[in-house]
Short mmCIF file of C-alpha atoms in Angstrom, two decimals:
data_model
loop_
_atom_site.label_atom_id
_atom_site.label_comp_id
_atom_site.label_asym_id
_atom_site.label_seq_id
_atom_site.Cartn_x
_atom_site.Cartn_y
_atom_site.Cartn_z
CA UNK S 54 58.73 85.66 -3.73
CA UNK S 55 61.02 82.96 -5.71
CA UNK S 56 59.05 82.83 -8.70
CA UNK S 57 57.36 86.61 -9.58
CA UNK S 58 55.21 84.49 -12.43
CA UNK S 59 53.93 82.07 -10.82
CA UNK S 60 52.82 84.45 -7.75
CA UNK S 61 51.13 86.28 -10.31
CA UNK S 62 49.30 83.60 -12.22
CA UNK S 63 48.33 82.38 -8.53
CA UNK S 64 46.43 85.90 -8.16
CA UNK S 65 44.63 85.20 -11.19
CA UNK S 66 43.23 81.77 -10.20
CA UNK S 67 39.83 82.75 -8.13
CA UNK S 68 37.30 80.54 -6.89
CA UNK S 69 34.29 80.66 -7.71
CA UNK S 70 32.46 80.39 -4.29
CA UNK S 71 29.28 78.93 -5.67
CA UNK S 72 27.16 82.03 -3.69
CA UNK S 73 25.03 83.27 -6.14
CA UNK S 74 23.12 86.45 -4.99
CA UNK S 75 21.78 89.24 -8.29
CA UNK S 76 25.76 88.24 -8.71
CA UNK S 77 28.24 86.07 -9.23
CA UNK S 78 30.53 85.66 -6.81
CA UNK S 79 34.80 84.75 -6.35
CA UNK S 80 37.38 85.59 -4.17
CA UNK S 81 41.33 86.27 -4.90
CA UNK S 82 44.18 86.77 -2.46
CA UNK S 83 46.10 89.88 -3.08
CA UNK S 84 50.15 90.18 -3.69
CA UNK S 85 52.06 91.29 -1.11
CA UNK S 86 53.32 95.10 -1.97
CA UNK S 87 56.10 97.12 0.04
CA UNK S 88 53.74 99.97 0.82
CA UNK S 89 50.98 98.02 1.95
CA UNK S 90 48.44 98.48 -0.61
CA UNK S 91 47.00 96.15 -3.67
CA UNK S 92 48.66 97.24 -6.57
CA UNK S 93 45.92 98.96 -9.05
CA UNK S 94 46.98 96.19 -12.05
CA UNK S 95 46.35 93.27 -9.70
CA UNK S 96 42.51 94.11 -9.12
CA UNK S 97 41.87 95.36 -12.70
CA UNK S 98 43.21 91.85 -14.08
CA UNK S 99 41.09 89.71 -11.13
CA UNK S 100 37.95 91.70 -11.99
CA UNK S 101 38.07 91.03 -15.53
CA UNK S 102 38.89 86.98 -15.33
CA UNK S 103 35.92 87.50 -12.93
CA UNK S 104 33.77 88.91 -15.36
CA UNK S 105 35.20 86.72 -17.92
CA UNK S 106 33.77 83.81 -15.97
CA UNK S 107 30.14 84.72 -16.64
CA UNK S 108 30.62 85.10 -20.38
CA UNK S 109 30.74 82.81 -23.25
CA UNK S 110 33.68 81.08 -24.35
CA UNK S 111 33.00 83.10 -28.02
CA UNK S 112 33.02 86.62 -26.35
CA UNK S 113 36.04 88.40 -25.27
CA UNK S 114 36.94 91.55 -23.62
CA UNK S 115 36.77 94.81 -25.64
CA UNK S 116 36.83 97.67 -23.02
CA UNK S 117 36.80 97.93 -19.49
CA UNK S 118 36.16 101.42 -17.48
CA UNK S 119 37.02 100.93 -13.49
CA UNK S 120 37.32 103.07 -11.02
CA UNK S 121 39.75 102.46 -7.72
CA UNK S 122 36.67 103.64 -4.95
CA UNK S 123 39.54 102.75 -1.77
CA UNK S 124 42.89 101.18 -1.30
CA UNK S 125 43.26 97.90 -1.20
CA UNK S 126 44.71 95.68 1.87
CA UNK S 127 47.26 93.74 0.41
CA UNK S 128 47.40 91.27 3.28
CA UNK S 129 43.67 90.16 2.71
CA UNK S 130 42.20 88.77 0.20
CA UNK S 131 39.27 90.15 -2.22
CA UNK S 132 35.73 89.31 -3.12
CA UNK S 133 34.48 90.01 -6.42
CA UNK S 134 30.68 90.12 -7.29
CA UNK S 135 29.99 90.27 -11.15
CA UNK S 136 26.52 91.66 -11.87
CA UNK S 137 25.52 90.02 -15.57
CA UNK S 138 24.01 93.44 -16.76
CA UNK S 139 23.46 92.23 -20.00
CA UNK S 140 23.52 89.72 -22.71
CA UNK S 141 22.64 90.58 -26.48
CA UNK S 142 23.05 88.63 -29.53
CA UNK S 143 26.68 90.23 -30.34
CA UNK S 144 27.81 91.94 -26.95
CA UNK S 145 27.63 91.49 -23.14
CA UNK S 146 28.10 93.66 -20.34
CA UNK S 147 29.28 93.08 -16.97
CA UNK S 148 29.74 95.05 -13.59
CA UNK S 149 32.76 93.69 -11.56
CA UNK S 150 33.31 95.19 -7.83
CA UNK S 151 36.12 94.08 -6.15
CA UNK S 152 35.19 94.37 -2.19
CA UNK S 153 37.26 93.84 1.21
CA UNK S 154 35.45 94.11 4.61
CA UNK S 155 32.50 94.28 2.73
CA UNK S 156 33.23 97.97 0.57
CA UNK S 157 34.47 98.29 -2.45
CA UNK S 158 37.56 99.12 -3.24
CA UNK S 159 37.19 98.97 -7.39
CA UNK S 160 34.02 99.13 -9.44
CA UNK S 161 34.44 98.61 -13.08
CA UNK S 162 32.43 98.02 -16.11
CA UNK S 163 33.22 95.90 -19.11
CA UNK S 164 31.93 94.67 -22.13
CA UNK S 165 32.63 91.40 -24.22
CA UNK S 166 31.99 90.97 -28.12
CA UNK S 167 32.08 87.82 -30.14
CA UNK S 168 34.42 88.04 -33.07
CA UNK S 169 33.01 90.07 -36.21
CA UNK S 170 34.44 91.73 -39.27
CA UNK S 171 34.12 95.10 -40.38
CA UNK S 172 36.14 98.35 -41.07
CA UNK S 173 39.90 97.98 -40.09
CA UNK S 174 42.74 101.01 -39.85
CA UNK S 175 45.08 101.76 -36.85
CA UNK S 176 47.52 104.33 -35.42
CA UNK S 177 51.38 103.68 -36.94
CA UNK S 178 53.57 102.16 -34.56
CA UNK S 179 56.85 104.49 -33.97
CA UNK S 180 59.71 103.20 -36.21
CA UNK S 181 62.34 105.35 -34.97
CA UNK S 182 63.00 103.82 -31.02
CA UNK S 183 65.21 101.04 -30.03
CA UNK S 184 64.20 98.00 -29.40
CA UNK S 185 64.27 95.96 -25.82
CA UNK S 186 67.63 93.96 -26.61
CA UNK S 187 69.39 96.96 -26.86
CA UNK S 188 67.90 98.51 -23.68
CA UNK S 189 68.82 97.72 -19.74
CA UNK S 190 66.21 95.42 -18.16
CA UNK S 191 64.70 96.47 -15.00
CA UNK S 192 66.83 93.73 -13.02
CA UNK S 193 69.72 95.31 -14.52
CA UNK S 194 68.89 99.40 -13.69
CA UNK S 195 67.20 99.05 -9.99
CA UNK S 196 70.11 96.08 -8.68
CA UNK S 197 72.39 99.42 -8.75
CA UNK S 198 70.68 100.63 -5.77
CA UNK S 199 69.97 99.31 -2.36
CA UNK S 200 66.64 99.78 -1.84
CA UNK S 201 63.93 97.42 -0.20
CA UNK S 202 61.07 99.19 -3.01
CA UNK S 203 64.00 98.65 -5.35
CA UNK S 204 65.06 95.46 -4.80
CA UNK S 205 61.12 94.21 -4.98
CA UNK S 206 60.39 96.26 -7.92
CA UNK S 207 63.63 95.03 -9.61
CA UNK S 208 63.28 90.97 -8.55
CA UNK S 209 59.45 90.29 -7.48
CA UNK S 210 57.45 91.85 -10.57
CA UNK S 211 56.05 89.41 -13.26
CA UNK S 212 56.72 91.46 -15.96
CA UNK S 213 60.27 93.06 -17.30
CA UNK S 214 59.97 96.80 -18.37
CA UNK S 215 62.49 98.67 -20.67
CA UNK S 216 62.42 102.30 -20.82
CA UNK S 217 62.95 104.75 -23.95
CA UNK S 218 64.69 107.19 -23.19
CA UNK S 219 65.21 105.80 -19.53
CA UNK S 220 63.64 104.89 -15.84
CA UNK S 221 62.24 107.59 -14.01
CA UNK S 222 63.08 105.23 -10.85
CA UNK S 223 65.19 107.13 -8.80
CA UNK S 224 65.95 110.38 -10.86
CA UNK S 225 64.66 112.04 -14.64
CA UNK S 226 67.17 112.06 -17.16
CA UNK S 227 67.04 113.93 -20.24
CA UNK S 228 64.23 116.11 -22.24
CA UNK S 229 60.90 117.12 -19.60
CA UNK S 230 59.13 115.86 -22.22
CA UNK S 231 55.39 114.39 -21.33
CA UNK S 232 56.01 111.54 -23.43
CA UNK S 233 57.65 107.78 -22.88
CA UNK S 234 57.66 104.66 -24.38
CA UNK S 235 58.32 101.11 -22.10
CA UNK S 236 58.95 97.71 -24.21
CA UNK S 237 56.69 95.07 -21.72
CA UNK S 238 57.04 91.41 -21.79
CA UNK S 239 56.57 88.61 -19.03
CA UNK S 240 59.07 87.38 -17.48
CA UNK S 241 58.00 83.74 -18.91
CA UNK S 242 55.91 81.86 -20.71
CA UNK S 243 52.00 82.01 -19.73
CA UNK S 244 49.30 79.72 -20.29
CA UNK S 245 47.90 79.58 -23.80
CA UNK S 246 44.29 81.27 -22.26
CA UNK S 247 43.98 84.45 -24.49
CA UNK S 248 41.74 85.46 -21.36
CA UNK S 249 45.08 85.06 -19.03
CA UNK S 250 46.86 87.12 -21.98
CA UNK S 251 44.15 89.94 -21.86
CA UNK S 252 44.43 90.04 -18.30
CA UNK S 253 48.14 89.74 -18.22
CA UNK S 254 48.27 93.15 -20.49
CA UNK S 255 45.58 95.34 -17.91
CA UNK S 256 47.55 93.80 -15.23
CA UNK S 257 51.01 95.56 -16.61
CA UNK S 258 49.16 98.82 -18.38
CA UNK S 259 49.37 100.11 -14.56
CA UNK S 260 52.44 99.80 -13.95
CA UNK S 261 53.87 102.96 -15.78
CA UNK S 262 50.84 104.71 -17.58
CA UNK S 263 51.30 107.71 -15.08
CA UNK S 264 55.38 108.41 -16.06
CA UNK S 265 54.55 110.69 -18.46
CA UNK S 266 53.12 113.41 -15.80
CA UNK S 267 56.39 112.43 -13.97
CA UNK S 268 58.89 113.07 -16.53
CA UNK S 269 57.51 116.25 -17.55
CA UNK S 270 58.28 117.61 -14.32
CA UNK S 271 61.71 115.69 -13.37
CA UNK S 272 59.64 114.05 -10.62
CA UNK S 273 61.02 110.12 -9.78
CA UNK S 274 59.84 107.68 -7.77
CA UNK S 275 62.28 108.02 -5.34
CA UNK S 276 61.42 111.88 -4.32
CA UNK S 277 60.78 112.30 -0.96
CA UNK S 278 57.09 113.04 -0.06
CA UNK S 279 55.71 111.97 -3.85
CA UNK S 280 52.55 110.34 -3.83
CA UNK S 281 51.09 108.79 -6.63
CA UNK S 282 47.20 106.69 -6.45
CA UNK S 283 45.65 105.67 -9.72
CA UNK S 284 41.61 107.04 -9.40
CA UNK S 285 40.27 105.20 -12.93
CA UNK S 286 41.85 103.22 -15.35
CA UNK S 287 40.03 102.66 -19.03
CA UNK S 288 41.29 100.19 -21.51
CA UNK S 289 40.08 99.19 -24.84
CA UNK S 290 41.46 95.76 -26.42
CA UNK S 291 41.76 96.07 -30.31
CA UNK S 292 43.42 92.64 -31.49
CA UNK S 293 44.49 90.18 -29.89
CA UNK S 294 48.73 89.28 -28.95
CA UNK S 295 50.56 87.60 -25.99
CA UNK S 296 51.66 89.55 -22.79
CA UNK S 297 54.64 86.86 -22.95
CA UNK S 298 56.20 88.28 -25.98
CA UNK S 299 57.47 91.91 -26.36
CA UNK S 300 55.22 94.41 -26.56
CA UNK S 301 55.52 98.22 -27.15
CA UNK S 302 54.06 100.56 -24.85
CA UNK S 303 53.65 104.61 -26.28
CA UNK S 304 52.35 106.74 -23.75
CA UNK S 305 51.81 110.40 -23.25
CA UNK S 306 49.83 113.13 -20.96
CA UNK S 307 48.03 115.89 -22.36
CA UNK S 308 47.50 117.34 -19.02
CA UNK S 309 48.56 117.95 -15.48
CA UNK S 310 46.09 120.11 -12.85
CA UNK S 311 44.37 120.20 -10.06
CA UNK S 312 46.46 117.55 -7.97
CA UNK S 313 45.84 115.12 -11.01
CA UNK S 314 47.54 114.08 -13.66
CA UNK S 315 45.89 112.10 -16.67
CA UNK S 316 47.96 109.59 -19.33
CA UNK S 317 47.07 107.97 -22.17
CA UNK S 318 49.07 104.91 -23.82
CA UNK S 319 48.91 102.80 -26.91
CA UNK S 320 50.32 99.48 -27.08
CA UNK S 321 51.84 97.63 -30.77
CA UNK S 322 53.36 93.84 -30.97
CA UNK S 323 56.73 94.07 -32.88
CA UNK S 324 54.94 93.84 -35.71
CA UNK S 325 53.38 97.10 -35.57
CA UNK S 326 49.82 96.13 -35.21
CA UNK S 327 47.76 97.95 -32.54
CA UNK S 328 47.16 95.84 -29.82
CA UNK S 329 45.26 98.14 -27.09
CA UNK S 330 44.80 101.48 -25.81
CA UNK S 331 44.48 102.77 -22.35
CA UNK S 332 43.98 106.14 -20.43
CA UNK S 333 44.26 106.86 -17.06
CA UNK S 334 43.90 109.33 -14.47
CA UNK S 335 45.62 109.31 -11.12
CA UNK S 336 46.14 111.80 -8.15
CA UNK S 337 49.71 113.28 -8.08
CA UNK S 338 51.07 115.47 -4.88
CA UNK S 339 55.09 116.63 -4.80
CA UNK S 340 55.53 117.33 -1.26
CA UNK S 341 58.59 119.66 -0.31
#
């Protein structure tokens, strides 16, 4: 792929088919992956510009709950039927399911709020981390190896990522502490769409929301026999910043059992306001 942003924006673009059933209906292609399968961010963001869609131009996303039913084909494309559950006078509600060969593969739920006022505090953004000009960008730590997941991971993503304290790419340095923190940013600039920008931010929340688990175990991506599926993904949107401009990612997991490993993130603009907060859940197996 010459140009990881555009490709993405490209995934983002449906088409509204016109089909209208008890739901709206688009279709999406899917990215090409190295393993095969749609990458969990990809269908998260294309459901909600689905949903997004049906809405009012005054209402914008402020939490989603999904949950990734199969794997995804990445070499077909994906139909997305949004189910208007509900429209009051401040909220609405909307069921996206993202479907190939006619079975879902994601079902999610989200809900959409026009602007109000009311009580404000937040969570304090950590003051005591680096910041992403004095970190290695991914280009710069996965070029060192030769790789094909590498060498996609490190030149065909949209987004740059920044670990603190480091990558748990190919091995786990340091502390086995279940606790990271990523600086996120796009690799340009995106459309001026605060949708696209709310998208753009699910879209990357996948990419390392699981690390946590990983680190506290000295398990990288690069182990032999690891295998790593996301089963739901929840994500709550508090105010609203670009995904083009650097954004801090805290993350942590409380827990590890059962083959499963759950992760929970928050994410601050550098100017310390709270921007979102996610939590996931995924399957985890360490092979021998």
């Amino acid at each position: 792929m010459s140009d990881p942003l555009a490709g993405f924006l490209t995934t983002l673009d449906l088409v509204d088919t016109g089909a209208r059933t008890d739901e709206d209906i688009f279709t999406g292609p899917s990215q090409w992956m190295p393993n095969g399968r749609v990458f969990g961010g990809q269908v998260l963001a294309q459901a909600l510009i689905a949903a997004t869609r049906t809405v009012d131009d005054d209402r914008s996303v402020h939490s989603l709950h999904g949950y990734f039913l199969r794997p995804g084909d990445a070499s077909a494309g994906i139909t997305f039927g949004v189910d208007r559950i509900h429209d009051g006078r401040s909220f609405s509600t909307r069921r996206t399911q993202a479907y190939q060969s006619g079975v879902p593969i994601l079902s999610a739920i989200m809900s959409f709020q026009t602007e109000d006022e009311g009580l404000e505090h937040q969570a304090e953004m950590p003051t005591d981390l680096p910041q992403p000009e004095e970190l290695p960008s991914a280009v710069e730590v996965l070029s060192a190896f030769s790789h094909p997941v590498a060498a996609v991971w490190a030149r065909e993503r949209a987004f740059d990522m920044r670990h603190i304290p480091s990558s748990v790419y190919m091995s786990v340095d340091g502390p086995r502490e279940a606790k990271q923190a990523v600086w996120i940013r796009a690799l340009g600039r995106l459309p001026d769409d605060p949708a696209v920008h709310r998208a753009a931010l699910a879209y990357a929340s996948d990419y390392s929301i699981l690390e946590p688990v990983m680190r506290r175990h000295g398990v990288a991506w690069a182990r032999p026999n690891f295998k790593m599926a996301s089963l739901d993904h929840a994500m709550w949107w508090h105010r609203f910043a670009r995904a083009d401009e650097w954004l801090l990612y805290v993350q942590e997991s409380p827990s590890a059992s059962g083959g499963r490993g759950l992760s929970r993130g928050t994410i601050f603009d550098r100017e310390g306001r709270l921007i979102a907060t996610v939590a996931q859940e995924g399957m985890i197996r360490v092979g021998d």
